[in-house]
PDB file of C-alpha atoms in Angstrom:
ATOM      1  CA  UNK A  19      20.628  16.080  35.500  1.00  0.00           C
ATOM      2  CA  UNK A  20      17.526  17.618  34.887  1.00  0.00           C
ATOM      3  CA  UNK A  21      16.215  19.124  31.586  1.00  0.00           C
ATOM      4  CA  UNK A  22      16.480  22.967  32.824  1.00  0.00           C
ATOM      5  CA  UNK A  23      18.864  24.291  34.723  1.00  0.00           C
ATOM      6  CA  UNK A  24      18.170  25.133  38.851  1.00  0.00           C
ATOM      7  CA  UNK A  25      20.909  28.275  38.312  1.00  0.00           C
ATOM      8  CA  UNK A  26      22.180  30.527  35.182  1.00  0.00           C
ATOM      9  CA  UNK A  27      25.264  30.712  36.548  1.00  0.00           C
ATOM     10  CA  UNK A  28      28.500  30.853  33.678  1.00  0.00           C
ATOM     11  CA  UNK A  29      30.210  28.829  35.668  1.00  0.00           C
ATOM     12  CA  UNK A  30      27.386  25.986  35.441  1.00  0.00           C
ATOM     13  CA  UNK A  31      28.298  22.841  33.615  1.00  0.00           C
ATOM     14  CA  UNK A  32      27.433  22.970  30.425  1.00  0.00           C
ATOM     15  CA  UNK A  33      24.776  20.206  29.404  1.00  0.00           C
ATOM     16  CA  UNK A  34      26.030  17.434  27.369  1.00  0.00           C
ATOM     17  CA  UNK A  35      24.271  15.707  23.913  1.00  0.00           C
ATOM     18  CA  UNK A  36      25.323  13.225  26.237  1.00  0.00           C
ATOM     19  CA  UNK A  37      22.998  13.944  28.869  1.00  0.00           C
ATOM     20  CA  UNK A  38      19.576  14.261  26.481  1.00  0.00           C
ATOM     21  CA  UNK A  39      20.503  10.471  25.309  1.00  0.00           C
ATOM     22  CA  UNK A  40      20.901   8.675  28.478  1.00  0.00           C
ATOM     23  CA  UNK A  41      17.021   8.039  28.611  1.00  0.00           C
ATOM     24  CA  UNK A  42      17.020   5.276  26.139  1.00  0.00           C
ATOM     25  CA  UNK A  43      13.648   4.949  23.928  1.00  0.00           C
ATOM     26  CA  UNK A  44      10.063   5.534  24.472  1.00  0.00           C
ATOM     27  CA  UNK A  45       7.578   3.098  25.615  1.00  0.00           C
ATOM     28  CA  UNK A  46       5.678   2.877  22.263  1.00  0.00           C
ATOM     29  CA  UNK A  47       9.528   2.502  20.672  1.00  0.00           C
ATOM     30  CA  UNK A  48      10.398   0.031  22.722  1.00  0.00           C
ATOM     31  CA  UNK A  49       7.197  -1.739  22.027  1.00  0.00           C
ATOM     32  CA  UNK A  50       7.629  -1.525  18.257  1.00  0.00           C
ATOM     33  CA  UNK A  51      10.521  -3.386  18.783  1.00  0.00           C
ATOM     34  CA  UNK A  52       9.050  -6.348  19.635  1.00  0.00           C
ATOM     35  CA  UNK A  53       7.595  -8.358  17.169  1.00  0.00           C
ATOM     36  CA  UNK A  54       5.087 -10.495  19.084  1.00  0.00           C
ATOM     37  CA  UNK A  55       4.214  -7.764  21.353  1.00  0.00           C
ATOM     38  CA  UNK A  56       2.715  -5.501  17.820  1.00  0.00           C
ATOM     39  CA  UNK A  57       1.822  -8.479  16.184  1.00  0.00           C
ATOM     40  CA  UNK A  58      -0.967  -8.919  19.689  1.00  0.00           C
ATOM     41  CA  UNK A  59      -1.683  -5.759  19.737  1.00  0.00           C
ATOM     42  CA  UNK A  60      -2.557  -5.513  15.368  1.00  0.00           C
ATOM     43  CA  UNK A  61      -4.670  -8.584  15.940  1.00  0.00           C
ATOM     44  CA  UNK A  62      -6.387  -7.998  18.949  1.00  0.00           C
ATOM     45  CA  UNK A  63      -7.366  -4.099  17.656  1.00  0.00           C
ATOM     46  CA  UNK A  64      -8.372  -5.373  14.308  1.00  0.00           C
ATOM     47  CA  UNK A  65     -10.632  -8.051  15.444  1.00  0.00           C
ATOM     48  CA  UNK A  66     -12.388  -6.437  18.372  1.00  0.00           C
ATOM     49  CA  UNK A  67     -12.999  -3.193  16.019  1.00  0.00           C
ATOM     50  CA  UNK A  68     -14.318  -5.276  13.096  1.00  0.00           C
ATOM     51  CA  UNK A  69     -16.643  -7.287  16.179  1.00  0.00           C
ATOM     52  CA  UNK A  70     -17.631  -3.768  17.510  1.00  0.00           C
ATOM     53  CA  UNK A  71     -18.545  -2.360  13.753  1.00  0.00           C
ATOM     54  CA  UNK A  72     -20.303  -4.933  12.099  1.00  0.00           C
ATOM     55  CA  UNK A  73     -22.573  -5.228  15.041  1.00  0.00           C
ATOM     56  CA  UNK A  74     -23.185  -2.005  15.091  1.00  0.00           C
ATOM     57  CA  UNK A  75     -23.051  -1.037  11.571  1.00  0.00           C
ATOM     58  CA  UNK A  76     -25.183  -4.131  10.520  1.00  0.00           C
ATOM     59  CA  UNK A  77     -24.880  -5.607   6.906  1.00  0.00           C
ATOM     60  CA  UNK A  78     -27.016  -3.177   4.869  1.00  0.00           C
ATOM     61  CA  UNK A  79     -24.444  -0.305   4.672  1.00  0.00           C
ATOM     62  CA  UNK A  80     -21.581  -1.133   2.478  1.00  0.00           C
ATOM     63  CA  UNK A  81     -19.748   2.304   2.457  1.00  0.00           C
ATOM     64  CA  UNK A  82     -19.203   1.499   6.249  1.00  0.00           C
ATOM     65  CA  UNK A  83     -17.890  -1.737   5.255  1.00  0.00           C
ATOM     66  CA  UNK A  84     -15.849  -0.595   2.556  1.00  0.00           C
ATOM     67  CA  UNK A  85     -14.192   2.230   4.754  1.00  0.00           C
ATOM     68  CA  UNK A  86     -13.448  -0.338   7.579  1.00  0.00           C
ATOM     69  CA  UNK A  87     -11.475  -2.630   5.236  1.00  0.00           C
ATOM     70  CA  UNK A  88      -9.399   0.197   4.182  1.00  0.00           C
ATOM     71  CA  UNK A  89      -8.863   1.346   7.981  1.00  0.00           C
ATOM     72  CA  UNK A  90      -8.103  -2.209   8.939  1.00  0.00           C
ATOM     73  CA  UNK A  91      -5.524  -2.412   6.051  1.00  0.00           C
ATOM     74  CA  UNK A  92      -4.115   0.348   6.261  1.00  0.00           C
ATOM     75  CA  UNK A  93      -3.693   0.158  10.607  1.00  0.00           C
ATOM     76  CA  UNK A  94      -2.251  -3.245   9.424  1.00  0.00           C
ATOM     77  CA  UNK A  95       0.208  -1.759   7.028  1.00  0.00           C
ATOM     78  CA  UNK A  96       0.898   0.883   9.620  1.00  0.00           C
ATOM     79  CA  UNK A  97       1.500  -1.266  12.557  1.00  0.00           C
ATOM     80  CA  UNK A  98       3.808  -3.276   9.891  1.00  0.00           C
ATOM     81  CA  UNK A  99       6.124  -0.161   9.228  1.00  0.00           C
ATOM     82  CA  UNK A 100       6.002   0.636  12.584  1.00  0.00           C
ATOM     83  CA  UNK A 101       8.126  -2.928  13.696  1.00  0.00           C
ATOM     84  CA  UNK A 102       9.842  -3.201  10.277  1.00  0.00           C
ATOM     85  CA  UNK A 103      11.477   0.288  10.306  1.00  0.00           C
ATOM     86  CA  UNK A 104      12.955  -0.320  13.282  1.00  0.00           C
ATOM     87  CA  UNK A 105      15.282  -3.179  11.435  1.00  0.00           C
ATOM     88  CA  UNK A 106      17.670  -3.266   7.989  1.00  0.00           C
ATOM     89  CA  UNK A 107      15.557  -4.511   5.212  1.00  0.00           C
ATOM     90  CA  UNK A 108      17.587  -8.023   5.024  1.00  0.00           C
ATOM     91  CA  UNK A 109      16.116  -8.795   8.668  1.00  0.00           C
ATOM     92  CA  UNK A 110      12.089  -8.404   6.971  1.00  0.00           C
ATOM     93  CA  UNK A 111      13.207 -11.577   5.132  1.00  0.00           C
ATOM     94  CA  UNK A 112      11.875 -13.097   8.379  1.00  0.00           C
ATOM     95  CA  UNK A 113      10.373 -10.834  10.271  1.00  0.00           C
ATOM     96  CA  UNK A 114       7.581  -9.630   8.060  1.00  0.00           C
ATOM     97  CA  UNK A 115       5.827 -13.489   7.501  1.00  0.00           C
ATOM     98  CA  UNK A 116       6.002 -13.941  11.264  1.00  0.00           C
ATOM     99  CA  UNK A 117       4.707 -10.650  11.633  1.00  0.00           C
ATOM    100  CA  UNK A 118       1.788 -11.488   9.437  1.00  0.00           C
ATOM    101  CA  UNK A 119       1.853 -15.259  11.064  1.00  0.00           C
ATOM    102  CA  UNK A 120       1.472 -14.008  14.411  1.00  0.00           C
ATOM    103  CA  UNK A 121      -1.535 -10.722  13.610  1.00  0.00           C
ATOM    104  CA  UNK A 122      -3.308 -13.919  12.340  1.00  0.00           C
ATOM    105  CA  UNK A 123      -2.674 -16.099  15.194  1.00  0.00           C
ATOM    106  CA  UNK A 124      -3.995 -13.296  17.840  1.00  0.00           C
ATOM    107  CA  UNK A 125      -6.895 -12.072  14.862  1.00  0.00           C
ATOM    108  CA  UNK A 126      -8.431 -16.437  15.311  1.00  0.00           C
ATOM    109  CA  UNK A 127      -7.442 -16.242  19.298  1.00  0.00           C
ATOM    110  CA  UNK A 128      -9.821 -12.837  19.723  1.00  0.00           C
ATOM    111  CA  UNK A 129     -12.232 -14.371  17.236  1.00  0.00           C
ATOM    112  CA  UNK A 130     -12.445 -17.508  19.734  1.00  0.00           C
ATOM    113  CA  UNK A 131     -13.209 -15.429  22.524  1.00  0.00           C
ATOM    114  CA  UNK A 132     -15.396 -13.501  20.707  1.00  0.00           C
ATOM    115  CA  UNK A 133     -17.505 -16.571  19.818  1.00  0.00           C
ATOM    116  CA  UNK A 134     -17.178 -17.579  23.356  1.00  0.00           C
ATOM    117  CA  UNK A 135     -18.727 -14.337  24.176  1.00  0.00           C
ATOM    118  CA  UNK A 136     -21.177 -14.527  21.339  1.00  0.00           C
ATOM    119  CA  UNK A 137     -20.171 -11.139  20.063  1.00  0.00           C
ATOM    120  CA  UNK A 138     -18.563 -12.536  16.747  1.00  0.00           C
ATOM    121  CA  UNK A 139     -20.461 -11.706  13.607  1.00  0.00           C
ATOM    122  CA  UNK A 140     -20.734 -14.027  10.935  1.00  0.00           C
ATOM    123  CA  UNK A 141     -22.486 -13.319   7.791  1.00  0.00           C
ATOM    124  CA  UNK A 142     -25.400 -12.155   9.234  1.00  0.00           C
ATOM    125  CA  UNK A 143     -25.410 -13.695  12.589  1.00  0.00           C
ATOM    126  CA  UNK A 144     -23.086 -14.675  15.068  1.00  0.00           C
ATOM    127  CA  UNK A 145     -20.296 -16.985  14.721  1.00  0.00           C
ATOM    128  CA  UNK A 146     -20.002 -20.372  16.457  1.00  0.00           C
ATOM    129  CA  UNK A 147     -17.563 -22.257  17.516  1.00  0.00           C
ATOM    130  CA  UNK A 148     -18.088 -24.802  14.071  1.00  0.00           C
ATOM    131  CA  UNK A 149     -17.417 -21.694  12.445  1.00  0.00           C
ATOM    132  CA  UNK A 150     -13.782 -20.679  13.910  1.00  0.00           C
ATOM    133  CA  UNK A 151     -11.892 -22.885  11.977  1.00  0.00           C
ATOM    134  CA  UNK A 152     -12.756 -21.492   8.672  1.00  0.00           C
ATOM    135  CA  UNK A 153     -12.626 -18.375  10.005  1.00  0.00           C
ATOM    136  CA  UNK A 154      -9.265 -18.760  11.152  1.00  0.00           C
ATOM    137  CA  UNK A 155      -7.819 -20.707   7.953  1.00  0.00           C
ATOM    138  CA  UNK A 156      -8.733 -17.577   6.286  1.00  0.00           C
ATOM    139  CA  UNK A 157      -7.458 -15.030   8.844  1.00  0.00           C
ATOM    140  CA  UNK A 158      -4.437 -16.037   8.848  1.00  0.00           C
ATOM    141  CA  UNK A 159      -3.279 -16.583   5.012  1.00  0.00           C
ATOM    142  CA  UNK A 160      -4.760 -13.234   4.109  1.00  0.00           C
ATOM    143  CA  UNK A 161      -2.879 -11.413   6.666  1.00  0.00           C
ATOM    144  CA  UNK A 162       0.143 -13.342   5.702  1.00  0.00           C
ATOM    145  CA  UNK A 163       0.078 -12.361   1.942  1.00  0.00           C
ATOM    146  CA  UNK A 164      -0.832  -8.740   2.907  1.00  0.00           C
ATOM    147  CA  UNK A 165       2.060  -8.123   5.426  1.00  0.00           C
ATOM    148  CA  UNK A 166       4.493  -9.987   3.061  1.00  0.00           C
ATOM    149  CA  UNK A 167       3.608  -8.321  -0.202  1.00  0.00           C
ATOM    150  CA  UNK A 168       3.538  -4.573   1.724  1.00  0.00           C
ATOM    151  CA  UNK A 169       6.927  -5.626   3.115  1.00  0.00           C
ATOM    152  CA  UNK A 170       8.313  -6.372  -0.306  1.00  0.00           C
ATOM    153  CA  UNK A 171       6.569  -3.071  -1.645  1.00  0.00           C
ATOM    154  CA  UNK A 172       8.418  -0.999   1.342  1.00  0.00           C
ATOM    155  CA  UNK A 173      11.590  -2.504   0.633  1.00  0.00           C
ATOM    156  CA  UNK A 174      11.347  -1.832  -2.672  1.00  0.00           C
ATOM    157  CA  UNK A 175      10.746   1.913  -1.667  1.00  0.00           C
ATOM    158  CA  UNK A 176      12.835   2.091   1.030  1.00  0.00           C
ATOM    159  CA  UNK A 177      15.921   1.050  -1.344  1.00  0.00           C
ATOM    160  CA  UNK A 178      14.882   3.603  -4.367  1.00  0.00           C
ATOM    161  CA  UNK A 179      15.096   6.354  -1.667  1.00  0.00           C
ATOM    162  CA  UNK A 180      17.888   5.205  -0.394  1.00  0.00           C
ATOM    163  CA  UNK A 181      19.839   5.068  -4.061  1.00  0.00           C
ATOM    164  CA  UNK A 182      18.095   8.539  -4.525  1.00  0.00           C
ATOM    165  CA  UNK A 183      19.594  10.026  -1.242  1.00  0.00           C
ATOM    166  CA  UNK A 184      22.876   8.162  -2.637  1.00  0.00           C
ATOM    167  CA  UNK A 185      23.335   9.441  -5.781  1.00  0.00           C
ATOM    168  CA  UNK A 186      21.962  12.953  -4.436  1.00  0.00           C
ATOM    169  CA  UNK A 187      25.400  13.403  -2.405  1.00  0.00           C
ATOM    170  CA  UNK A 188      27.350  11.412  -4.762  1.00  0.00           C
ATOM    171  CA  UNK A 189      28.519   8.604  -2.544  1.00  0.00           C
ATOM    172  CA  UNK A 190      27.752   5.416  -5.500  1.00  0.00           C
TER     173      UNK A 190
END
């Protein structure tokens, strides 16, 4: 059944809650539910936008700097909410370290292509491939500790709202 009827008839079936929910979720929701699938697409945005900035910001202005860290961190923490809200708060025991495992993973996999390319900044030239190790062993533990450390400040927030709404209708 369409979303508008063809006649106004009375007679014409009435349309059902039924029939809006038959269409399951959206693309981007059923994207969010996968873990690997937003974890690739965190890393991969993060690294090529840092790549595309610093080459074309250079090194000498740090306000651009400074306001791409907090865009990066906070897509990061966004893309993070956007997987973890999907699940209760006892499944981010496990999902939110992959999550940050796996951003890091794809964040050192771009940054090899990158060098490959030679379109991976480094200090203040371009990366080689000596270089992606250490780049990597520090991707990935600082996405790690951000992801989990957001996580545990969302669950935190998530369960004071939810003991707010709780006590608000009187259901402790």
């Amino acid at each position: 059944m369409g979303y508008f009827p063809r006649t106004t008839e009375p007679y014409q079936r009435r349309v059902s809650e039924r029939d809006w929910h038959n269409h399951g979720p959206s693309a981007f929701r059923k994207l969010a539910f996968s873990l690997l699938d937003m974890a690739l697409l965190t890393g991969v945005t993060l690294r090529v936008g840092r790549a595309a900035l610093l080459s074309y910001a250079g090194d000498a202005n740090s306000e651009v700097f400074l306001t791409s860290l907090l865009a990066g961190t906070f897509f990061l923490f966004l893309m993070a909410t956007l997987h973890l809200g999907n699940f209760p708060v006892r499944h981010w025991v496990w999902r939110a370290p992959v999550f940050g495992l796996a951003v890091g993973a794809a964040e050192a996999g771009v940054s090899l292509l990158l060098i490959s390319m030679g379109r991976e900044p480094y200090g203040s030239g371009q990366a080689a491939f000596t270089d992606w190790l250490t780049m990597a062993l520090t991707i990935v533990p600082w996405r790690f500790a951000l992801v989990v450390s957001f996580a545990i400040a969302l669950a935190f927030v998530v369960r004071g709202v939810r003991l707010v709404t709780l006590s608000s209708e009187e259901r402790l």
